[in-house]
Amino acid sequence: MSDTAPIIKLVLSDMDGTILGPDKRLSPATCKAVEQLAAHHVPVALVSARLPAAILPYVRQLGLKGPCAGFNGGVFFSPDGTILKSYRFPPEDVTALLARLAPLPVELWFQTEREWLVGDASTALVQREQNLTGITPREVAELSSHDEAVNRVMVCSEDTALIARLEAELPASFGGRASMLRSAPHKLNITPALANKGDAVRELAQLYGVTPQNVAVLGDAPNDLPMLSVAGMSIAMGQAPEGVKAQARYVTKTPAEDGWAYAAERFIIPAALSQ
């Protein structure tokens, strides 16, 4: 580590493709690394595109004690599930999104602080997401009739080129009112503008009583780019796209190679011990 390296006092981690292995489990090496960080008084928090219910089992397995974030920073919650802060779309923005996306050959899903809503729960994409998160969606006849606050709109398609194009083109139609980033090649996450992982770093740093410069972050996907650009230490996973790696200070191994634990031992703990 160089003399100018930040002193790390908090670790924020993405989940899928980062702290979770290919089997969507926490490896023994990763769990041990989190314990070692705790022994050095460095808390770990999860920052994921998932809804809180799909994050909490891992929070509890890791024994995390402080706030975490779902929906890319759209909702902040404590380990007991209490919602601390939530960004929701105004109804007119949801209406505008539906009008823009309804003619396209994509699946649209709504997510709130507590549930996942779909028009058809039997599709392959819904089944894939259910297997990934362990969350069962609620099927509704018309998403447009849903009158509860929406935290996230998900646009999904096997046509990954279409999803990439929408990520590039849609923001111009919404004048900075929404954040639109892919969490996977087939999934575009649309959240209120402040619901992004860069602002999540700032919010969680404040909640933990540190500065963003004292935060280490780990991620692997385009929706992790905002937090990689804000934190004092940024680490990309080994399988991350080149564009993500280019924005990180360090690149670790893949999840299958226990890249999270390697990053903790090689980069984060030495920076924590310098305090």
mmCIF file of N, CA and C in Angstrom, residues 128-244:
data_model
loop_
_atom_site.group_PDB
_atom_site.id
_atom_site.type_symbol
_atom_site.label_atom_id
_atom_site.label_comp_id
_atom_site.label_asym_id
_atom_site.label_seq_id
_atom_site.Cartn_x
_atom_site.Cartn_y
_atom_site.Cartn_z
ATOM 1 N N ARG A 128 -35.998 -17.586 -13.166
ATOM 2 C CA ARG A 128 -34.561 -17.417 -12.928
ATOM 3 C C ARG A 128 -34.326 -16.483 -11.746
ATOM 4 N N GLU A 129 -35.067 -15.394 -11.708
ATOM 5 C CA GLU A 129 -34.910 -14.430 -10.616
ATOM 6 C C GLU A 129 -35.351 -15.030 -9.283
ATOM 7 N N GLN A 130 -36.420 -15.817 -9.322
ATOM 8 C CA GLN A 130 -36.894 -16.455 -8.105
ATOM 9 C C GLN A 130 -35.859 -17.433 -7.561
ATOM 10 N N ASN A 131 -35.230 -18.184 -8.449
ATOM 11 C CA ASN A 131 -34.183 -19.114 -8.025
ATOM 12 C C ASN A 131 -32.979 -18.371 -7.471
ATOM 13 N N LEU A 132 -32.702 -17.201 -8.048
ATOM 14 C CA LEU A 132 -31.556 -16.396 -7.621
ATOM 15 C C LEU A 132 -31.760 -15.822 -6.225
ATOM 16 N N THR A 133 -32.946 -15.261 -5.996
ATOM 17 C CA THR A 133 -33.176 -14.491 -4.773
ATOM 18 C C THR A 133 -33.903 -15.247 -3.670
ATOM 19 N N GLY A 134 -34.604 -16.321 -4.038
ATOM 20 C CA GLY A 134 -35.418 -17.028 -3.066
ATOM 21 C C GLY A 134 -36.725 -16.327 -2.737
ATOM 22 N N ILE A 135 -37.066 -15.301 -3.513
ATOM 23 C CA ILE A 135 -38.283 -14.529 -3.279
ATOM 24 C C ILE A 135 -39.352 -14.952 -4.290
ATOM 25 N N THR A 136 -40.571 -15.170 -3.811
ATOM 26 C CA THR A 136 -41.692 -15.520 -4.676
ATOM 27 C C THR A 136 -42.454 -14.247 -5.050
ATOM 28 N N PRO A 137 -42.640 -13.984 -6.339
ATOM 29 C CA PRO A 137 -43.350 -12.765 -6.727
ATOM 30 C C PRO A 137 -44.857 -12.895 -6.539
ATOM 31 N N ARG A 138 -45.506 -11.750 -6.507
ATOM 32 C CA ARG A 138 -46.970 -11.733 -6.506
ATOM 33 C C ARG A 138 -47.440 -11.337 -7.901
ATOM 34 N N GLU A 139 -48.274 -12.152 -8.479
ATOM 35 C CA GLU A 139 -48.775 -11.900 -9.827
ATOM 36 C C GLU A 139 -49.964 -10.946 -9.758
ATOM 37 N N VAL A 140 -49.917 -9.893 -10.571
ATOM 38 C CA VAL A 140 -51.018 -8.928 -10.635
ATOM 39 C C VAL A 140 -51.478 -8.812 -12.082
ATOM 40 N N ALA A 141 -52.773 -8.636 -12.264
ATOM 41 C CA ALA A 141 -53.333 -8.611 -13.619
ATOM 42 C C ALA A 141 -52.825 -7.420 -14.408
ATOM 43 N N GLU A 142 -52.757 -6.254 -13.768
ATOM 44 C CA GLU A 142 -52.318 -5.038 -14.444
ATOM 45 C C GLU A 142 -51.364 -4.272 -13.541
ATOM 46 N N LEU A 143 -50.096 -4.226 -13.933
ATOM 47 C CA LEU A 143 -49.151 -3.460 -13.138
ATOM 48 C C LEU A 143 -49.553 -1.987 -13.051
ATOM 49 N N SER A 144 -50.173 -1.488 -14.099
ATOM 50 C CA SER A 144 -50.557 -0.076 -14.128
ATOM 51 C C SER A 144 -51.582 0.273 -13.054
ATOM 52 N N SER A 145 -52.273 -0.740 -12.529
ATOM 53 C CA SER A 145 -53.287 -0.488 -11.501
ATOM 54 C C SER A 145 -52.703 -0.541 -10.096
ATOM 55 N N HIS A 146 -51.407 -0.868 -9.986
ATOM 56 C CA HIS A 146 -50.780 -0.954 -8.671
ATOM 57 C C HIS A 146 -50.614 0.451 -8.111
ATOM 58 N N ASP A 147 -51.222 0.734 -6.963
ATOM 59 C CA ASP A 147 -51.234 2.099 -6.445
ATOM 60 C C ASP A 147 -50.335 2.303 -5.231
ATOM 61 N N GLU A 148 -49.543 1.283 -4.856
ATOM 62 C CA GLU A 148 -48.583 1.474 -3.773
ATOM 63 C C GLU A 148 -47.296 2.072 -4.317
ATOM 64 N N ALA A 149 -46.499 2.633 -3.409
ATOM 65 C CA ALA A 149 -45.240 3.254 -3.818
ATOM 66 C C ALA A 149 -44.295 2.210 -4.410
ATOM 67 N N VAL A 150 -43.697 2.522 -5.542
ATOM 68 C CA VAL A 150 -42.775 1.630 -6.240
ATOM 69 C C VAL A 150 -41.352 2.136 -6.033
ATOM 70 N N ASN A 151 -40.475 1.245 -5.580
ATOM 71 C CA ASN A 151 -39.070 1.603 -5.385
ATOM 72 C C ASN A 151 -38.218 1.321 -6.608
ATOM 73 N N ARG A 152 -38.600 0.275 -7.343
ATOM 74 C CA ARG A 152 -37.779 -0.102 -8.497
ATOM 75 C C ARG A 152 -38.654 -0.683 -9.591
ATOM 76 N N VAL A 153 -38.362 -0.286 -10.830
ATOM 77 C CA VAL A 153 -38.934 -0.905 -12.018
ATOM 78 C C VAL A 153 -37.802 -1.687 -12.677
ATOM 79 N N MET A 154 -38.060 -2.951 -12.969
ATOM 80 C CA MET A 154 -37.055 -3.774 -13.636
ATOM 81 C C MET A 154 -37.519 -4.082 -15.053
ATOM 82 N N VAL A 155 -36.610 -3.901 -15.991
ATOM 83 C CA VAL A 155 -36.865 -4.174 -17.405
ATOM 84 C C VAL A 155 -35.988 -5.355 -17.789
ATOM 85 N N CYS A 156 -36.598 -6.445 -18.219
ATOM 86 C CA CYS A 156 -35.860 -7.685 -18.433
ATOM 87 C C CYS A 156 -36.140 -8.269 -19.813
ATOM 88 N N SER A 157 -35.104 -8.845 -20.399
ATOM 89 C CA SER A 157 -35.248 -9.500 -21.699
ATOM 90 C C SER A 157 -34.039 -10.377 -21.960
ATOM 91 N N GLU A 158 -34.282 -11.480 -22.666
ATOM 92 C CA GLU A 158 -33.168 -12.301 -23.140
ATOM 93 C C GLU A 158 -32.386 -11.594 -24.241
ATOM 94 N N ASP A 159 -32.993 -10.566 -24.837
ATOM 95 C CA ASP A 159 -32.313 -9.749 -25.844
ATOM 96 C C ASP A 159 -31.419 -8.754 -25.116
ATOM 97 N N THR A 160 -30.210 -9.175 -24.783
ATOM 98 C CA THR A 160 -29.328 -8.335 -23.978
ATOM 99 C C THR A 160 -28.878 -7.080 -24.722
ATOM 100 N N ALA A 161 -28.852 -7.132 -26.052
ATOM 101 C CA ALA A 161 -28.509 -5.935 -26.822
ATOM 102 C C ALA A 161 -29.585 -4.867 -26.642
ATOM 103 N N LEU A 162 -30.844 -5.289 -26.585
ATOM 104 C CA LEU A 162 -31.942 -4.346 -26.355
ATOM 105 C C LEU A 162 -31.816 -3.720 -24.972
ATOM 106 N N ILE A 163 -31.500 -4.515 -23.955
ATOM 107 C CA ILE A 163 -31.356 -3.989 -22.604
ATOM 108 C C ILE A 163 -30.204 -2.983 -22.545
ATOM 109 N N ALA A 164 -29.103 -3.290 -23.210
ATOM 110 C CA ALA A 164 -27.974 -2.354 -23.247
ATOM 111 C C ALA A 164 -28.368 -1.056 -23.949
ATOM 112 N N ARG A 165 -29.143 -1.180 -25.014
ATOM 113 C CA ARG A 165 -29.582 0.022 -25.740
ATOM 114 C C ARG A 165 -30.514 0.880 -24.893
ATOM 115 N N LEU A 166 -31.407 0.231 -24.153
ATOM 116 C CA LEU A 166 -32.313 0.972 -23.280
ATOM 117 C C LEU A 166 -31.538 1.687 -22.174
ATOM 118 N N GLU A 167 -30.500 1.033 -21.653
ATOM 119 C CA GLU A 167 -29.679 1.681 -20.626
ATOM 120 C C GLU A 167 -29.062 2.973 -21.154
ATOM 121 N N ALA A 168 -28.689 2.962 -22.432
ATOM 122 C CA ALA A 168 -28.070 4.140 -23.036
ATOM 123 C C ALA A 168 -29.080 5.209 -23.439
ATOM 124 N N GLU A 169 -30.263 4.772 -23.877
ATOM 125 C CA GLU A 169 -31.218 5.723 -24.475
ATOM 126 C C GLU A 169 -32.263 6.260 -23.516
ATOM 127 N N LEU A 170 -32.709 5.450 -22.558
ATOM 128 C CA LEU A 170 -33.831 5.848 -21.705
ATOM 129 C C LEU A 170 -33.565 7.074 -20.827
ATOM 130 N N PRO A 171 -32.369 7.225 -20.247
ATOM 131 C CA PRO A 171 -32.176 8.349 -19.325
ATOM 132 C C PRO A 171 -32.533 9.708 -19.905
ATOM 133 N N ALA A 172 -32.301 9.905 -21.188
ATOM 134 C CA ALA A 172 -32.590 11.208 -21.795
ATOM 135 C C ALA A 172 -34.073 11.553 -21.736
ATOM 136 N N SER A 173 -34.923 10.524 -21.677
ATOM 137 C CA SER A 173 -36.365 10.762 -21.649
ATOM 138 C C SER A 173 -36.885 11.158 -20.272
ATOM 139 N N PHE A 174 -36.035 11.022 -19.236
ATOM 140 C CA PHE A 174 -36.531 11.237 -17.883
ATOM 141 C C PHE A 174 -35.775 12.323 -17.127
ATOM 142 N N GLY A 175 -35.004 13.117 -17.860
ATOM 143 C CA GLY A 175 -34.442 14.349 -17.319
ATOM 144 C C GLY A 175 -33.801 14.252 -15.953
ATOM 145 N N GLY A 176 -33.030 13.209 -15.720
ATOM 146 C CA GLY A 176 -32.343 13.085 -14.447
ATOM 147 C C GLY A 176 -33.217 12.645 -13.291
ATOM 148 N N ARG A 177 -34.457 12.231 -13.570
ATOM 149 C CA ARG A 177 -35.363 11.832 -12.489
ATOM 150 C C ARG A 177 -35.163 10.367 -12.084
ATOM 151 N N ALA A 178 -34.370 9.620 -12.835
ATOM 152 C CA ALA A 178 -34.198 8.199 -12.544
ATOM 153 C C ALA A 178 -32.763 7.763 -12.809
ATOM 154 N N SER A 179 -32.357 6.746 -12.088
ATOM 155 C CA SER A 179 -31.076 6.087 -12.328
ATOM 156 C C SER A 179 -31.355 4.794 -13.075
ATOM 157 N N MET A 180 -30.608 4.533 -14.149
ATOM 158 C CA MET A 180 -30.871 3.356 -14.982
ATOM 159 C C MET A 180 -29.559 2.645 -15.284
ATOM 160 N N LEU A 181 -29.340 1.515 -14.628
ATOM 161 C CA LEU A 181 -28.107 0.760 -14.786
ATOM 162 C C LEU A 181 -28.412 -0.737 -14.764
ATOM 163 N N ARG A 182 -27.657 -1.499 -15.559
ATOM 164 C CA ARG A 182 -27.834 -2.949 -15.568
ATOM 165 C C ARG A 182 -27.152 -3.590 -14.363
ATOM 166 N N SER A 183 -27.829 -4.533 -13.724
ATOM 167 C CA SER A 183 -27.206 -5.358 -12.690
ATOM 168 C C SER A 183 -26.776 -6.702 -13.277
ATOM 169 N N ALA A 184 -27.270 -7.026 -14.464
ATOM 170 C CA ALA A 184 -26.897 -8.210 -15.233
ATOM 171 C C ALA A 184 -27.209 -7.883 -16.697
ATOM 172 N N PRO A 185 -26.628 -8.609 -17.645
ATOM 173 C CA PRO A 185 -26.876 -8.261 -19.056
ATOM 174 C C PRO A 185 -28.345 -8.248 -19.453
ATOM 175 N N HIS A 186 -29.190 -9.046 -18.759
ATOM 176 C CA HIS A 186 -30.598 -9.127 -19.140
ATOM 177 C C HIS A 186 -31.509 -8.286 -18.247
ATOM 178 N N LYS A 187 -30.945 -7.519 -17.289
ATOM 179 C CA LYS A 187 -31.762 -6.785 -16.320
ATOM 180 C C LYS A 187 -31.338 -5.323 -16.233
ATOM 181 N N LEU A 188 -32.284 -4.435 -16.521
ATOM 182 C CA LEU A 188 -32.075 -3.000 -16.338
ATOM 183 C C LEU A 188 -32.841 -2.566 -15.094
ATOM 184 N N ASN A 189 -32.137 -2.004 -14.132
ATOM 185 C CA ASN A 189 -32.749 -1.517 -12.901
ATOM 186 C C ASN A 189 -33.053 -0.033 -13.048
ATOM 187 N N ILE A 190 -34.293 0.355 -12.836
ATOM 188 C CA ILE A 190 -34.682 1.763 -12.885
ATOM 189 C C ILE A 190 -35.159 2.153 -11.499
ATOM 190 N N THR A 191 -34.461 3.105 -10.900
ATOM 191 C CA THR A 191 -34.769 3.565 -9.558
ATOM 192 C C THR A 191 -34.816 5.091 -9.550
ATOM 193 N N PRO A 192 -35.396 5.711 -8.520
ATOM 194 C CA PRO A 192 -35.314 7.169 -8.410
ATOM 195 C C PRO A 192 -33.865 7.641 -8.469
ATOM 196 N N ALA A 193 -33.641 8.847 -8.915
ATOM 197 C CA ALA A 193 -32.292 9.332 -9.217
ATOM 198 C C ALA A 193 -31.310 9.160 -8.066
ATOM 199 N N LEU A 194 -31.741 9.391 -6.842
ATOM 200 C CA LEU A 194 -30.836 9.283 -5.701
ATOM 201 C C LEU A 194 -30.606 7.837 -5.270
ATOM 202 N N ALA A 195 -31.337 6.917 -5.861
ATOM 203 C CA ALA A 195 -31.168 5.499 -5.540
ATOM 204 C C ALA A 195 -30.112 4.894 -6.450
ATOM 205 N N ASN A 196 -28.861 5.197 -6.145
ATOM 206 C CA ASN A 196 -27.733 4.628 -6.887
ATOM 207 C C ASN A 196 -26.639 4.313 -5.877
ATOM 208 N N LYS A 197 -25.715 3.462 -6.268
ATOM 209 C CA LYS A 197 -24.735 2.980 -5.299
ATOM 210 C C LYS A 197 -23.707 4.040 -4.907
ATOM 211 N N GLY A 198 -23.542 5.072 -5.726
ATOM 212 C CA GLY A 198 -22.659 6.159 -5.325
ATOM 213 C C GLY A 198 -23.228 6.932 -4.156
ATOM 214 N N ASP A 199 -24.509 7.306 -4.252
ATOM 215 C CA ASP A 199 -25.158 7.979 -3.129
ATOM 216 C C ASP A 199 -25.314 7.047 -1.938
ATOM 217 N N ALA A 200 -25.425 5.741 -2.202
ATOM 218 C CA ALA A 200 -25.504 4.779 -1.098
ATOM 219 C C ALA A 200 -24.209 4.780 -0.284
ATOM 220 N N VAL A 201 -23.061 4.917 -0.958
ATOM 221 C CA VAL A 201 -21.792 5.002 -0.232
ATOM 222 C C VAL A 201 -21.814 6.202 0.711
ATOM 223 N N ARG A 202 -22.271 7.337 0.204
ATOM 224 C CA ARG A 202 -22.313 8.554 1.032
ATOM 225 C C ARG A 202 -23.271 8.383 2.215
ATOM 226 N N GLU A 203 -24.448 7.816 1.939
ATOM 227 C CA GLU A 203 -25.450 7.642 2.986
ATOM 228 C C GLU A 203 -24.972 6.668 4.063
ATOM 229 N N LEU A 204 -24.434 5.533 3.639
ATOM 230 C CA LEU A 204 -23.981 4.547 4.612
ATOM 231 C C LEU A 204 -22.746 5.024 5.365
ATOM 232 N N ALA A 205 -21.863 5.733 4.687
ATOM 233 C CA ALA A 205 -20.703 6.292 5.385
ATOM 234 C C ALA A 205 -21.160 7.193 6.526
ATOM 235 N N GLN A 206 -22.163 8.025 6.253
ATOM 236 C CA GLN A 206 -22.690 8.905 7.291
ATOM 237 C C GLN A 206 -23.314 8.103 8.430
ATOM 238 N N LEU A 207 -24.073 7.058 8.093
ATOM 239 C CA LEU A 207 -24.711 6.241 9.120
ATOM 240 C C LEU A 207 -23.692 5.537 10.008
ATOM 241 N N TYR A 208 -22.542 5.179 9.425
ATOM 242 C CA TYR A 208 -21.503 4.496 10.193
ATOM 243 C C TYR A 208 -20.489 5.464 10.802
ATOM 244 N N GLY A 209 -20.653 6.761 10.543
ATOM 245 C CA GLY A 209 -19.783 7.758 11.151
ATOM 246 C C GLY A 209 -18.397 7.847 10.557
ATOM 247 N N VAL A 210 -18.291 7.573 9.245
ATOM 248 C CA VAL A 210 -17.008 7.686 8.550
ATOM 249 C C VAL A 210 -17.204 8.548 7.309
ATOM 250 N N THR A 211 -16.139 8.790 6.577
ATOM 251 C CA THR A 211 -16.225 9.517 5.314
ATOM 252 C C THR A 211 -16.124 8.536 4.154
ATOM 253 N N PRO A 212 -16.622 8.881 2.969
ATOM 254 C CA PRO A 212 -16.470 7.982 1.817
ATOM 255 C C PRO A 212 -15.022 7.612 1.530
ATOM 256 N N GLN A 213 -14.083 8.495 1.877
ATOM 257 C CA GLN A 213 -12.670 8.208 1.660
ATOM 258 C C GLN A 213 -12.196 7.047 2.521
ATOM 259 N N ASN A 214 -12.896 6.761 3.604
ATOM 260 C CA ASN A 214 -12.522 5.659 4.498
ATOM 261 C C ASN A 214 -13.290 4.377 4.204
ATOM 262 N N VAL A 215 -13.949 4.326 3.030
ATOM 263 C CA VAL A 215 -14.772 3.172 2.657
ATOM 264 C C VAL A 215 -14.091 2.379 1.547
ATOM 265 N N ALA A 216 -14.086 1.065 1.685
ATOM 266 C CA ALA A 216 -13.674 0.163 0.601
ATOM 267 C C ALA A 216 -14.931 -0.463 0.019
ATOM 268 N N VAL A 217 -15.015 -0.528 -1.307
ATOM 269 C CA VAL A 217 -16.171 -1.127 -1.966
ATOM 270 C C VAL A 217 -15.719 -2.230 -2.913
ATOM 271 N N LEU A 218 -16.583 -3.225 -3.075
ATOM 272 C CA LEU A 218 -16.313 -4.331 -3.991
ATOM 273 C C LEU A 218 -17.528 -4.550 -4.871
ATOM 274 N N GLY A 219 -17.308 -4.710 -6.186
ATOM 275 C CA GLY A 219 -18.411 -4.924 -7.107
ATOM 276 C C GLY A 219 -17.944 -5.545 -8.405
ATOM 277 N N ASP A 220 -18.927 -5.860 -9.257
ATOM 278 C CA ASP A 220 -18.585 -6.571 -10.490
ATOM 279 C C ASP A 220 -19.379 -6.133 -11.711
ATOM 280 N N ALA A 221 -20.385 -5.271 -11.557
ATOM 281 C CA ALA A 221 -21.311 -4.990 -12.659
ATOM 282 C C ALA A 221 -21.442 -3.488 -12.907
ATOM 283 N N PRO A 222 -22.061 -3.110 -14.037
ATOM 284 C CA PRO A 222 -22.210 -1.675 -14.327
ATOM 285 C C PRO A 222 -22.920 -0.887 -13.231
ATOM 286 N N ASN A 223 -23.883 -1.506 -12.540
ATOM 287 C CA ASN A 223 -24.563 -0.747 -11.484
ATOM 288 C C ASN A 223 -23.675 -0.504 -10.270
ATOM 289 N N ASP A 224 -22.485 -1.115 -10.249
ATOM 290 C CA ASP A 224 -21.522 -0.858 -9.180
ATOM 291 C C ASP A 224 -20.611 0.325 -9.500
ATOM 292 N N LEU A 225 -20.612 0.795 -10.724
ATOM 293 C CA LEU A 225 -19.706 1.880 -11.109
ATOM 294 C C LEU A 225 -19.853 3.129 -10.249
ATOM 295 N N PRO A 226 -21.085 3.574 -9.904
ATOM 296 C CA PRO A 226 -21.168 4.777 -9.072
ATOM 297 C C PRO A 226 -20.458 4.642 -7.733
ATOM 298 N N MET A 227 -20.511 3.455 -7.099
ATOM 299 C CA MET A 227 -19.830 3.334 -5.810
ATOM 300 C C MET A 227 -18.321 3.188 -5.986
ATOM 301 N N LEU A 228 -17.890 2.586 -7.089
ATOM 302 C CA LEU A 228 -16.458 2.487 -7.346
ATOM 303 C C LEU A 228 -15.835 3.869 -7.513
ATOM 304 N N SER A 229 -16.623 4.819 -8.012
ATOM 305 C CA SER A 229 -16.095 6.157 -8.263
ATOM 306 C C SER A 229 -16.096 7.053 -7.027
ATOM 307 N N VAL A 230 -16.826 6.652 -5.978
ATOM 308 C CA VAL A 230 -16.993 7.501 -4.799
ATOM 309 C C VAL A 230 -16.097 7.080 -3.647
ATOM 310 N N ALA A 231 -15.888 5.783 -3.485
ATOM 311 C CA ALA A 231 -15.191 5.270 -2.303
ATOM 312 C C ALA A 231 -13.688 5.502 -2.364
ATOM 313 N N GLY A 232 -13.072 5.528 -1.188
ATOM 314 C CA GLY A 232 -11.626 5.706 -1.120
ATOM 315 C C GLY A 232 -10.854 4.536 -1.678
ATOM 316 N N MET A 233 -11.397 3.319 -1.554
ATOM 317 C CA MET A 233 -10.773 2.125 -2.129
ATOM 318 C C MET A 233 -11.810 1.376 -2.943
ATOM 319 N N SER A 234 -11.525 1.147 -4.214
ATOM 320 C CA SER A 234 -12.469 0.463 -5.106
ATOM 321 C C SER A 234 -11.828 -0.817 -5.625
ATOM 322 N N ILE A 235 -12.608 -1.910 -5.548
ATOM 323 C CA ILE A 235 -12.101 -3.232 -5.929
ATOM 324 C C ILE A 235 -13.103 -3.893 -6.858
ATOM 325 N N ALA A 236 -12.652 -4.313 -8.026
ATOM 326 C CA ALA A 236 -13.484 -5.027 -8.989
ATOM 327 C C ALA A 236 -13.182 -6.520 -8.912
ATOM 328 N N MET A 237 -14.217 -7.326 -9.109
ATOM 329 C CA MET A 237 -14.025 -8.762 -9.114
ATOM 330 C C MET A 237 -13.346 -9.210 -10.403
ATOM 331 N N GLY A 238 -12.728 -10.374 -10.350
ATOM 332 C CA GLY A 238 -11.921 -10.835 -11.476
ATOM 333 C C GLY A 238 -12.679 -11.066 -12.754
ATOM 334 N N GLN A 239 -13.982 -11.391 -12.655
ATOM 335 C CA GLN A 239 -14.776 -11.660 -13.855
ATOM 336 C C GLN A 239 -15.538 -10.427 -14.327
ATOM 337 N N ALA A 240 -15.346 -9.292 -13.685
ATOM 338 C CA ALA A 240 -16.086 -8.080 -14.047
ATOM 339 C C ALA A 240 -15.755 -7.651 -15.475
ATOM 340 N N PRO A 241 -16.686 -6.987 -16.173
ATOM 341 C CA PRO A 241 -16.377 -6.450 -17.495
ATOM 342 C C PRO A 241 -15.192 -5.494 -17.428
ATOM 343 N N GLU A 242 -14.491 -5.372 -18.539
ATOM 344 C CA GLU A 242 -13.296 -4.524 -18.566
ATOM 345 C C GLU A 242 -13.618 -3.083 -18.186
ATOM 346 N N GLY A 243 -14.819 -2.606 -18.567
ATOM 347 C CA GLY A 243 -15.195 -1.240 -18.233
ATOM 348 C C GLY A 243 -15.339 -1.023 -16.738
ATOM 349 N N VAL A 244 -15.727 -2.066 -16.016
ATOM 350 C CA VAL A 244 -15.825 -1.983 -14.557
ATOM 351 C C VAL A 244 -14.433 -2.057 -13.947
#
